Coordinates of C-alpha atoms and ligand atoms in Angstrom, one line a residue:
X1252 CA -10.4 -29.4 25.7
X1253 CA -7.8 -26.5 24.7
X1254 CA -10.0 -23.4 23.2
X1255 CA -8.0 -20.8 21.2
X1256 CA -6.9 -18.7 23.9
X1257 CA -4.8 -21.3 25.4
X1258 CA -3.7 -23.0 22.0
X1259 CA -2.5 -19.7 21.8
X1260 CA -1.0 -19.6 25.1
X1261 CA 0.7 -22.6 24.8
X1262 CA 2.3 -21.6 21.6
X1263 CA 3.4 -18.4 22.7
X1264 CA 5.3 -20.5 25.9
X1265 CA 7.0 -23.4 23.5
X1266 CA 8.3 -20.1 21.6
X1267 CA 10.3 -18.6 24.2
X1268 CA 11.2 -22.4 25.5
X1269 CA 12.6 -23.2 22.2
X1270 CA 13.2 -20.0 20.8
X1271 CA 11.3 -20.2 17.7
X1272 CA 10.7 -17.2 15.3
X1273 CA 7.3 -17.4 13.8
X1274 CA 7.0 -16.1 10.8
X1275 CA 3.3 -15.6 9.3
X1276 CA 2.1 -14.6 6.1
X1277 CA -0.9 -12.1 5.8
X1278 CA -3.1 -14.2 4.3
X1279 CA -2.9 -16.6 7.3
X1280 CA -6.1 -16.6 9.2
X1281 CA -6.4 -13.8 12.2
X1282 CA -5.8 -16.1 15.2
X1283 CA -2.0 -17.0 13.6
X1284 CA -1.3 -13.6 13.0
X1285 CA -2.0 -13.3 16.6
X1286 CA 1.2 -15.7 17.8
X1287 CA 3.3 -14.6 15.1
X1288 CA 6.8 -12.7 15.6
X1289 CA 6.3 -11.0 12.1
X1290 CA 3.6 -10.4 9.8
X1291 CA 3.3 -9.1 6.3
X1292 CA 3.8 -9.5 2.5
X1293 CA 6.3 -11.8 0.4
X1294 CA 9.0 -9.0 0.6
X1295 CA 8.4 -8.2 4.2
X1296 CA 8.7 -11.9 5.1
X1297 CA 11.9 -12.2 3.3
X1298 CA 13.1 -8.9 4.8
X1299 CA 12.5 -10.1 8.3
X1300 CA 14.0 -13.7 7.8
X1301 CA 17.2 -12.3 6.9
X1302 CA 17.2 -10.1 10.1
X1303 CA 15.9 -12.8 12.8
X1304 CA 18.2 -14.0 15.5
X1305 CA 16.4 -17.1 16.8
X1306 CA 17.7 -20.5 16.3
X1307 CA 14.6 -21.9 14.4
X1308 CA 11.8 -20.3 12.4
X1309 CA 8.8 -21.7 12.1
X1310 CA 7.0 -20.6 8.8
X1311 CA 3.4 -20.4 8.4
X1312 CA 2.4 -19.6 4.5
X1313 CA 3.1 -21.8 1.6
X1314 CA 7.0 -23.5 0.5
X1315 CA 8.7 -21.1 -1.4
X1316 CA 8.2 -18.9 1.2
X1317 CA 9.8 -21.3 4.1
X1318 CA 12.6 -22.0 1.4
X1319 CA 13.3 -17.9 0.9
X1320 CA 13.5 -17.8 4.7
X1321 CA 15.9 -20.8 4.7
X1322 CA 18.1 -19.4 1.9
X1323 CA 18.5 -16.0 4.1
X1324 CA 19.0 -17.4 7.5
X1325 CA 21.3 -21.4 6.1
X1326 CA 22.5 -21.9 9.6
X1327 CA 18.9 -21.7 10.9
X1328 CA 16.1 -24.8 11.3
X1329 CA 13.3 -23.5 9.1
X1330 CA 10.1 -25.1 9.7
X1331 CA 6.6 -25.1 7.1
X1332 CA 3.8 -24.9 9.6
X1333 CA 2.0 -27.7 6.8
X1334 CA 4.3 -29.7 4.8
X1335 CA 1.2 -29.9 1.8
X1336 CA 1.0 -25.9 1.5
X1337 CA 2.7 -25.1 -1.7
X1338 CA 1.9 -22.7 -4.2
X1339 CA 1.0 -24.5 -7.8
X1340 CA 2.3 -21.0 -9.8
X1341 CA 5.4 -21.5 -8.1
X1342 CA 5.8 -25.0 -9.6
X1343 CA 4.6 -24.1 -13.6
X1344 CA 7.8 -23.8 -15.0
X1345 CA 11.3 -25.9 -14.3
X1346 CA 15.0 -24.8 -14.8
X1347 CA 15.5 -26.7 -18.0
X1348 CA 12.5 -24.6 -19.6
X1349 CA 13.6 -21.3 -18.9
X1350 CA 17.2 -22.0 -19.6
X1351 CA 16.5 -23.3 -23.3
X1352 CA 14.4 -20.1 -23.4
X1353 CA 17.8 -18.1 -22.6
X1354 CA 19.8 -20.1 -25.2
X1355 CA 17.0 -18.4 -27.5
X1356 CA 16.5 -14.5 -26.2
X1357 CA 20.4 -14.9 -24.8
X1358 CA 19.6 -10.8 -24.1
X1359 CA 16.9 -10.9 -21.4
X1360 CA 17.8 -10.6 -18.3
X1361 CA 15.2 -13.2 -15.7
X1362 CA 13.4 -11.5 -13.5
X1363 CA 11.2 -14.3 -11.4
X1364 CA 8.4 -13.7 -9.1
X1365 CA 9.1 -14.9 -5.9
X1366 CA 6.6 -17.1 -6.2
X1367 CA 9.0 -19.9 -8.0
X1368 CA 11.0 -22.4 -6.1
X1369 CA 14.9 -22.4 -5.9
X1370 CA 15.1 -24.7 -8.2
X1371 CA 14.2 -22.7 -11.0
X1372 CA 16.2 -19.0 -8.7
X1373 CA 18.8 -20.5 -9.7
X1374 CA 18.9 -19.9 -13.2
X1375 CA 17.4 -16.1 -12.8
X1376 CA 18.8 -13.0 -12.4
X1377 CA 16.8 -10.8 -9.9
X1378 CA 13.3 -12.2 -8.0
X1379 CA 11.0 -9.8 -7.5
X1380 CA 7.9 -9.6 -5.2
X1381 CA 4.3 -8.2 -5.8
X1382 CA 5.2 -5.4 -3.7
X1383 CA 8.8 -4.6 -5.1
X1384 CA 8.3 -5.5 -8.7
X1385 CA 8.2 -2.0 -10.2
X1386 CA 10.6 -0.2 -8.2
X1387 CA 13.4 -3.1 -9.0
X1388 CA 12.3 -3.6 -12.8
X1389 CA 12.9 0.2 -12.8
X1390 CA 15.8 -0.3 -10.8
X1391 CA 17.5 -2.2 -13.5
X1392 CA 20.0 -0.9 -16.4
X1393 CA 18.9 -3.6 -18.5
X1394 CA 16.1 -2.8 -20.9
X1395 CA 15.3 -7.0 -22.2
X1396 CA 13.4 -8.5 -20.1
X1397 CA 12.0 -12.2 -19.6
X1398 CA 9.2 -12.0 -16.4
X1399 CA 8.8 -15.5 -15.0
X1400 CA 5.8 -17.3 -14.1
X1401 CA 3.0 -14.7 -13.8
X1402 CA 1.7 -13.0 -16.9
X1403 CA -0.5 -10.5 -15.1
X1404 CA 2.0 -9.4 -12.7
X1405 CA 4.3 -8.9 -15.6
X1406 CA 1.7 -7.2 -17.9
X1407 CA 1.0 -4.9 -14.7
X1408 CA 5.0 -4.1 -14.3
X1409 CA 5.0 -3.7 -18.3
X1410 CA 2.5 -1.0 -18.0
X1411 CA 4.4 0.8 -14.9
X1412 CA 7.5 0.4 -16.8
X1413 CA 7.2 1.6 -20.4
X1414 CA 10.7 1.6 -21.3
X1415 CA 11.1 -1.9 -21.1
X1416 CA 10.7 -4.7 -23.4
X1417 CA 9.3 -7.4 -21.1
X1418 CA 8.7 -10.9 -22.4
X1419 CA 5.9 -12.3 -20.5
X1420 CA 5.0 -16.3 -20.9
X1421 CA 1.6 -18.0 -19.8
X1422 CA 1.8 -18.8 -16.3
X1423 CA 0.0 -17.0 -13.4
X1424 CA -1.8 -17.5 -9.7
X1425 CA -5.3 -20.0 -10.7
X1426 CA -6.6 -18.0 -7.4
X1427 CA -6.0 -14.6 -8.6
X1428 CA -6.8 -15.3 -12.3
X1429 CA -10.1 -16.9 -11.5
X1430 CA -12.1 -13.3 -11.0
X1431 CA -13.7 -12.3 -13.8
X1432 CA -14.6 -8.8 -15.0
X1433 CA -18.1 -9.4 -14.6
X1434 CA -17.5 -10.0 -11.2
X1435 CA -16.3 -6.8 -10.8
X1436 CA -19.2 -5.3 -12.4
X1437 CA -21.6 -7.0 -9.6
X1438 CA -19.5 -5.6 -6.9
X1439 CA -19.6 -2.6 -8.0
X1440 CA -23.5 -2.6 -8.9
X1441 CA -23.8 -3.8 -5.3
X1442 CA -21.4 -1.6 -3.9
X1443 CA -21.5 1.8 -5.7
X1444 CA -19.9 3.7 -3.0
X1445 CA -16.9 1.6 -3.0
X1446 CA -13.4 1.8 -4.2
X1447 CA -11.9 -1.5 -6.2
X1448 CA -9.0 -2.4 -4.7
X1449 CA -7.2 -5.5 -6.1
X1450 CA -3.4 -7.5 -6.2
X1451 CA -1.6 -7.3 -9.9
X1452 CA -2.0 -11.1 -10.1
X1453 CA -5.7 -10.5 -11.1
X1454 CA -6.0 -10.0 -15.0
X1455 CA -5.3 -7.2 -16.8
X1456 CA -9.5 -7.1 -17.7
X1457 CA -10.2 -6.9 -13.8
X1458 CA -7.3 -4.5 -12.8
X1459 CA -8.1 -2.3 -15.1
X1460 CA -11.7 -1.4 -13.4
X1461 CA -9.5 -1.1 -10.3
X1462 CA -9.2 2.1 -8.5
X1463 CA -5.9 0.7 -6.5
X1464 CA -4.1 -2.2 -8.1
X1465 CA -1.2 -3.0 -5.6
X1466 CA 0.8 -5.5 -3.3
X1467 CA -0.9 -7.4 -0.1
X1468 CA 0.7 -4.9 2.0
X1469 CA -0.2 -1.7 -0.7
X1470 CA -3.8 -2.7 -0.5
X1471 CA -3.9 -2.5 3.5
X1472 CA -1.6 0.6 3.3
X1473 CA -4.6 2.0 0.7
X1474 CA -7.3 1.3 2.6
X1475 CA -6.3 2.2 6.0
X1476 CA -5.3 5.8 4.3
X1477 CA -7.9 6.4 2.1
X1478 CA -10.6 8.9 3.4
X1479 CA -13.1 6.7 1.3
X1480 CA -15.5 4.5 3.9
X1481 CA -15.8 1.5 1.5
X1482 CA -13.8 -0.7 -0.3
X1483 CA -14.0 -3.7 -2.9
X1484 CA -11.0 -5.9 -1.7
X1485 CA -9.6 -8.2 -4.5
X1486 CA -7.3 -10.6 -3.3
X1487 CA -7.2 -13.4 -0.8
X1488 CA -10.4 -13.3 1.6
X1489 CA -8.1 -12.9 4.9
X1490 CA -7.7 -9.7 3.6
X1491 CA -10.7 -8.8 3.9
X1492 CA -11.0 -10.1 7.8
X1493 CA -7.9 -8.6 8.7
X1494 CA -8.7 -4.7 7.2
X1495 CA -12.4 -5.0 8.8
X1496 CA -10.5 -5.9 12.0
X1497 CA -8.3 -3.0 11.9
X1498 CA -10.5 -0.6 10.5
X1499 CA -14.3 -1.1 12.3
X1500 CA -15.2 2.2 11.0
X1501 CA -15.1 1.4 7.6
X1502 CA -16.7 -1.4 5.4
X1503 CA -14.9 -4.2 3.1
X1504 CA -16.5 -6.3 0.9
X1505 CA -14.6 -9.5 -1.0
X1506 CA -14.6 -8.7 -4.9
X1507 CA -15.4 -12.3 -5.2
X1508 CA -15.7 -15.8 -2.7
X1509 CA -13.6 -17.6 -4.9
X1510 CA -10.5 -15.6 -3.9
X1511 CA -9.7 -18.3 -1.0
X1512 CA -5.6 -19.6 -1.9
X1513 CA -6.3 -23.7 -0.3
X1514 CA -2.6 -23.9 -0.1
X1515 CA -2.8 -20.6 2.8
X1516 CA -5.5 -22.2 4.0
X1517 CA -4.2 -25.4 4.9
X1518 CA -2.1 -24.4 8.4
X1519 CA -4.6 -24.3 11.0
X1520 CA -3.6 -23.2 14.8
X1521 CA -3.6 -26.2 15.9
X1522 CA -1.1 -27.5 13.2
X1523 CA 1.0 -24.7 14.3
X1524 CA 0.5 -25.8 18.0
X1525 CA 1.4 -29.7 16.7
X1526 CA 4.7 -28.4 14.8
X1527 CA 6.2 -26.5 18.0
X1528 CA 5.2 -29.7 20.1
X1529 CA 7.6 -31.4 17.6
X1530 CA 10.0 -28.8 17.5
X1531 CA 10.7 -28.6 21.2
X1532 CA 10.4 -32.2 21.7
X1533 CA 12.7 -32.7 18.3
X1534 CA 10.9 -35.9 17.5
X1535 CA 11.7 -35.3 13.7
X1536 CA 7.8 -34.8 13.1
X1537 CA 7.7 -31.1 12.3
X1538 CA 8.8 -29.9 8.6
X1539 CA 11.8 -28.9 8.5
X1540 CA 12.9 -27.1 5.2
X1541 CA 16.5 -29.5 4.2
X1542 CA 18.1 -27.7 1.3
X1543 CA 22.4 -28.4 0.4
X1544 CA 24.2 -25.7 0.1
X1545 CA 25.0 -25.5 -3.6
X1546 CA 21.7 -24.9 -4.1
X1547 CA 21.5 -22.1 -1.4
X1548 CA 24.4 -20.3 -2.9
X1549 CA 23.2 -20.3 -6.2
X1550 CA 19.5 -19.4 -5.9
X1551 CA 20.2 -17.0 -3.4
X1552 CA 22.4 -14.8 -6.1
X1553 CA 18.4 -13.5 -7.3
X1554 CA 17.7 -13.1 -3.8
X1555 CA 20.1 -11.0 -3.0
X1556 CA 19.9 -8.8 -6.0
X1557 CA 16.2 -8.4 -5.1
X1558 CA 17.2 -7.0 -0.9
X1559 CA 20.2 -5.0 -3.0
X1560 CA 17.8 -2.8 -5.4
X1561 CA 14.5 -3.0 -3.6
X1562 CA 16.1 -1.9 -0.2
Ligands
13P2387 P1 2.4 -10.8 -1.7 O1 3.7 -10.7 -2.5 O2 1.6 -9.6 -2.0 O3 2.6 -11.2 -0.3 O4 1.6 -12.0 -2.4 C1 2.0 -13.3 -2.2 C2 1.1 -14.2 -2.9 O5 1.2 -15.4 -2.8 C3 0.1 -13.5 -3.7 O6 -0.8 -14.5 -4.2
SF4_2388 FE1 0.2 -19.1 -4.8 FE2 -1.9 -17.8 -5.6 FE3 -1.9 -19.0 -3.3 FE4 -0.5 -16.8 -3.6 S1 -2.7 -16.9 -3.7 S2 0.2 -18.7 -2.6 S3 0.2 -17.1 -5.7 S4 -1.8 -20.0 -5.3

């Protein structure tokens, strides 16, 4: 029987055989992160796809990310490591919705989360990511704003950005939004010592007991900087795993054991060690992301505005 060591192995030789790109998001468990080409954030991700050179990518987080990658790199096979991984925020609202909306505020610009599918990019103006949101909402010259699907996120770049007139609707991450304030008063009760670090997805109730309120890859960045020794981590578990692994000096606790996104959860090394079997033998079994190209063009328009002012 295969142990981790040589499913990692054998992964890391189908790669160069096939050349496939593997892209891995950070809240993929340790032992992916480990055969993965590039690691990071939303905006990272998308950063990286647009700059890889391989023929195929082989993406290992949830759809909408896979489809982003597809829409930057068209003339490359994009794989999803687990064809069930999706992200039920990116699905709560359609195209139709949000353009009756426009017919109504016809003076809002769209800014969508990344976190949508292209689908409903199409009818946006700019996407944004947890990591970029302020700098590009502040980036813009229009002061009407219409923040697609997640009300926290938006509340968060409403208060970062108090020139703007952000319409916010009721939509949000079910992972994120489950942590309650309380929770963040047991933490802290049990961790006095700590700083509360947590993603803008949380509520506005929980993220305002934060010390740090910030991006996957802000978080890390905070912790790993901080002279503090302790830290209350509020977002996905692997979080957690990953800062204790690079930081053994210093302690992280998870702000709650709820904050565990199934969909992340769902690719497993050996589904990425099945998919590259199927890439390099091209049986048709691995999941590749098929989009036409009408769709491409006009969903990567917000895309492209996002790499243009958050570069
Ligand atoms: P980041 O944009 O911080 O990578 O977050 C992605 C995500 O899905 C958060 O729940
Ligand atoms: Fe979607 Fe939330 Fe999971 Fe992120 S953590 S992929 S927003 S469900």
């Amino acid at each position: 029987m295969l142990n981790i060591k040589d499913i990692q192995q054998e992964i890391i030789r189908l790669k160069e055989e096939n050349d496939v790109c593997i892209l891995a998001h950070s809240y993929q468990e340790h032992e992916i992160l480990e055969v993965a080409d590039f690691t990071g954030d939303s905006y990272k991700l998308s950063v990286d796809a647009s700059k890889v050179t391989n023929k195929n990518i082989l993406f290992c987080g949830v759809h909408f990310m896979a489809e982003t990658a597809k829409m930057l790199s068209p003339d490359k096979r994009v794989y999803l490591a687990n064809p069930m991984a999706g992200c039920p925020m990116a699905e709560q609202m359609d195209p139709e919705m949000i353009s009756a909306l426009k017919v109504k505020e016809p003076d809002r610009k769209v800014v969508a989360y990344i976190n949508t599918t292209a689908a409903l990019k199409t009818v946006c103006d700019v996407c944004v990511t947890s990591a970029s949101a302020v700098k590009i909402v502040s980036a813009m010259e229009d002061k009407k704003l219409l923040f697609i699907p997640d009300c926290n996120l938006g509340a968060f770049v409403q208060k970062a950005c108090p020139d703007k007139d952000i319409m916010l609707l009721n939509g949000g991450c079910p992972v994120h939004a489950a942590v309650t304030a309380d929770e963040v008063a047991e933490a802290k009760a049990k961790h006095p010592e700590a700083l509360v670090l947590v993603h803008p997805e949380c509520r506005p109730a929980v993220s305002e007991q934060a010390d740090y309120v910030g991006s996957t890859s802000g978080i890390m960045k905070f912790a790993k900087e901080s002279d503090a020794r302790e830290f209350i981590i509020g977002t996905e578990i692997s979080i957690v795993e990953h800062l204790q692994f690079e930081c053994p000096d210093k302690r992280f606790y998870a702000l709650s054991k709820k904050i565990v996104c199934p969909n992340m959860k769902l690719t497993t090394l050996p589904e990425v060690y099945n998919s590259m079997l199927s890439i390099s033998k091209n049986d048709g079994e691995a999941f590749e992301i098929l989009m036409d190209d009408e769709l491409i063009a006009k969903a990567r328009v917000c895309i492209d505005e996002m790499l243009r002012l958050g570069g």
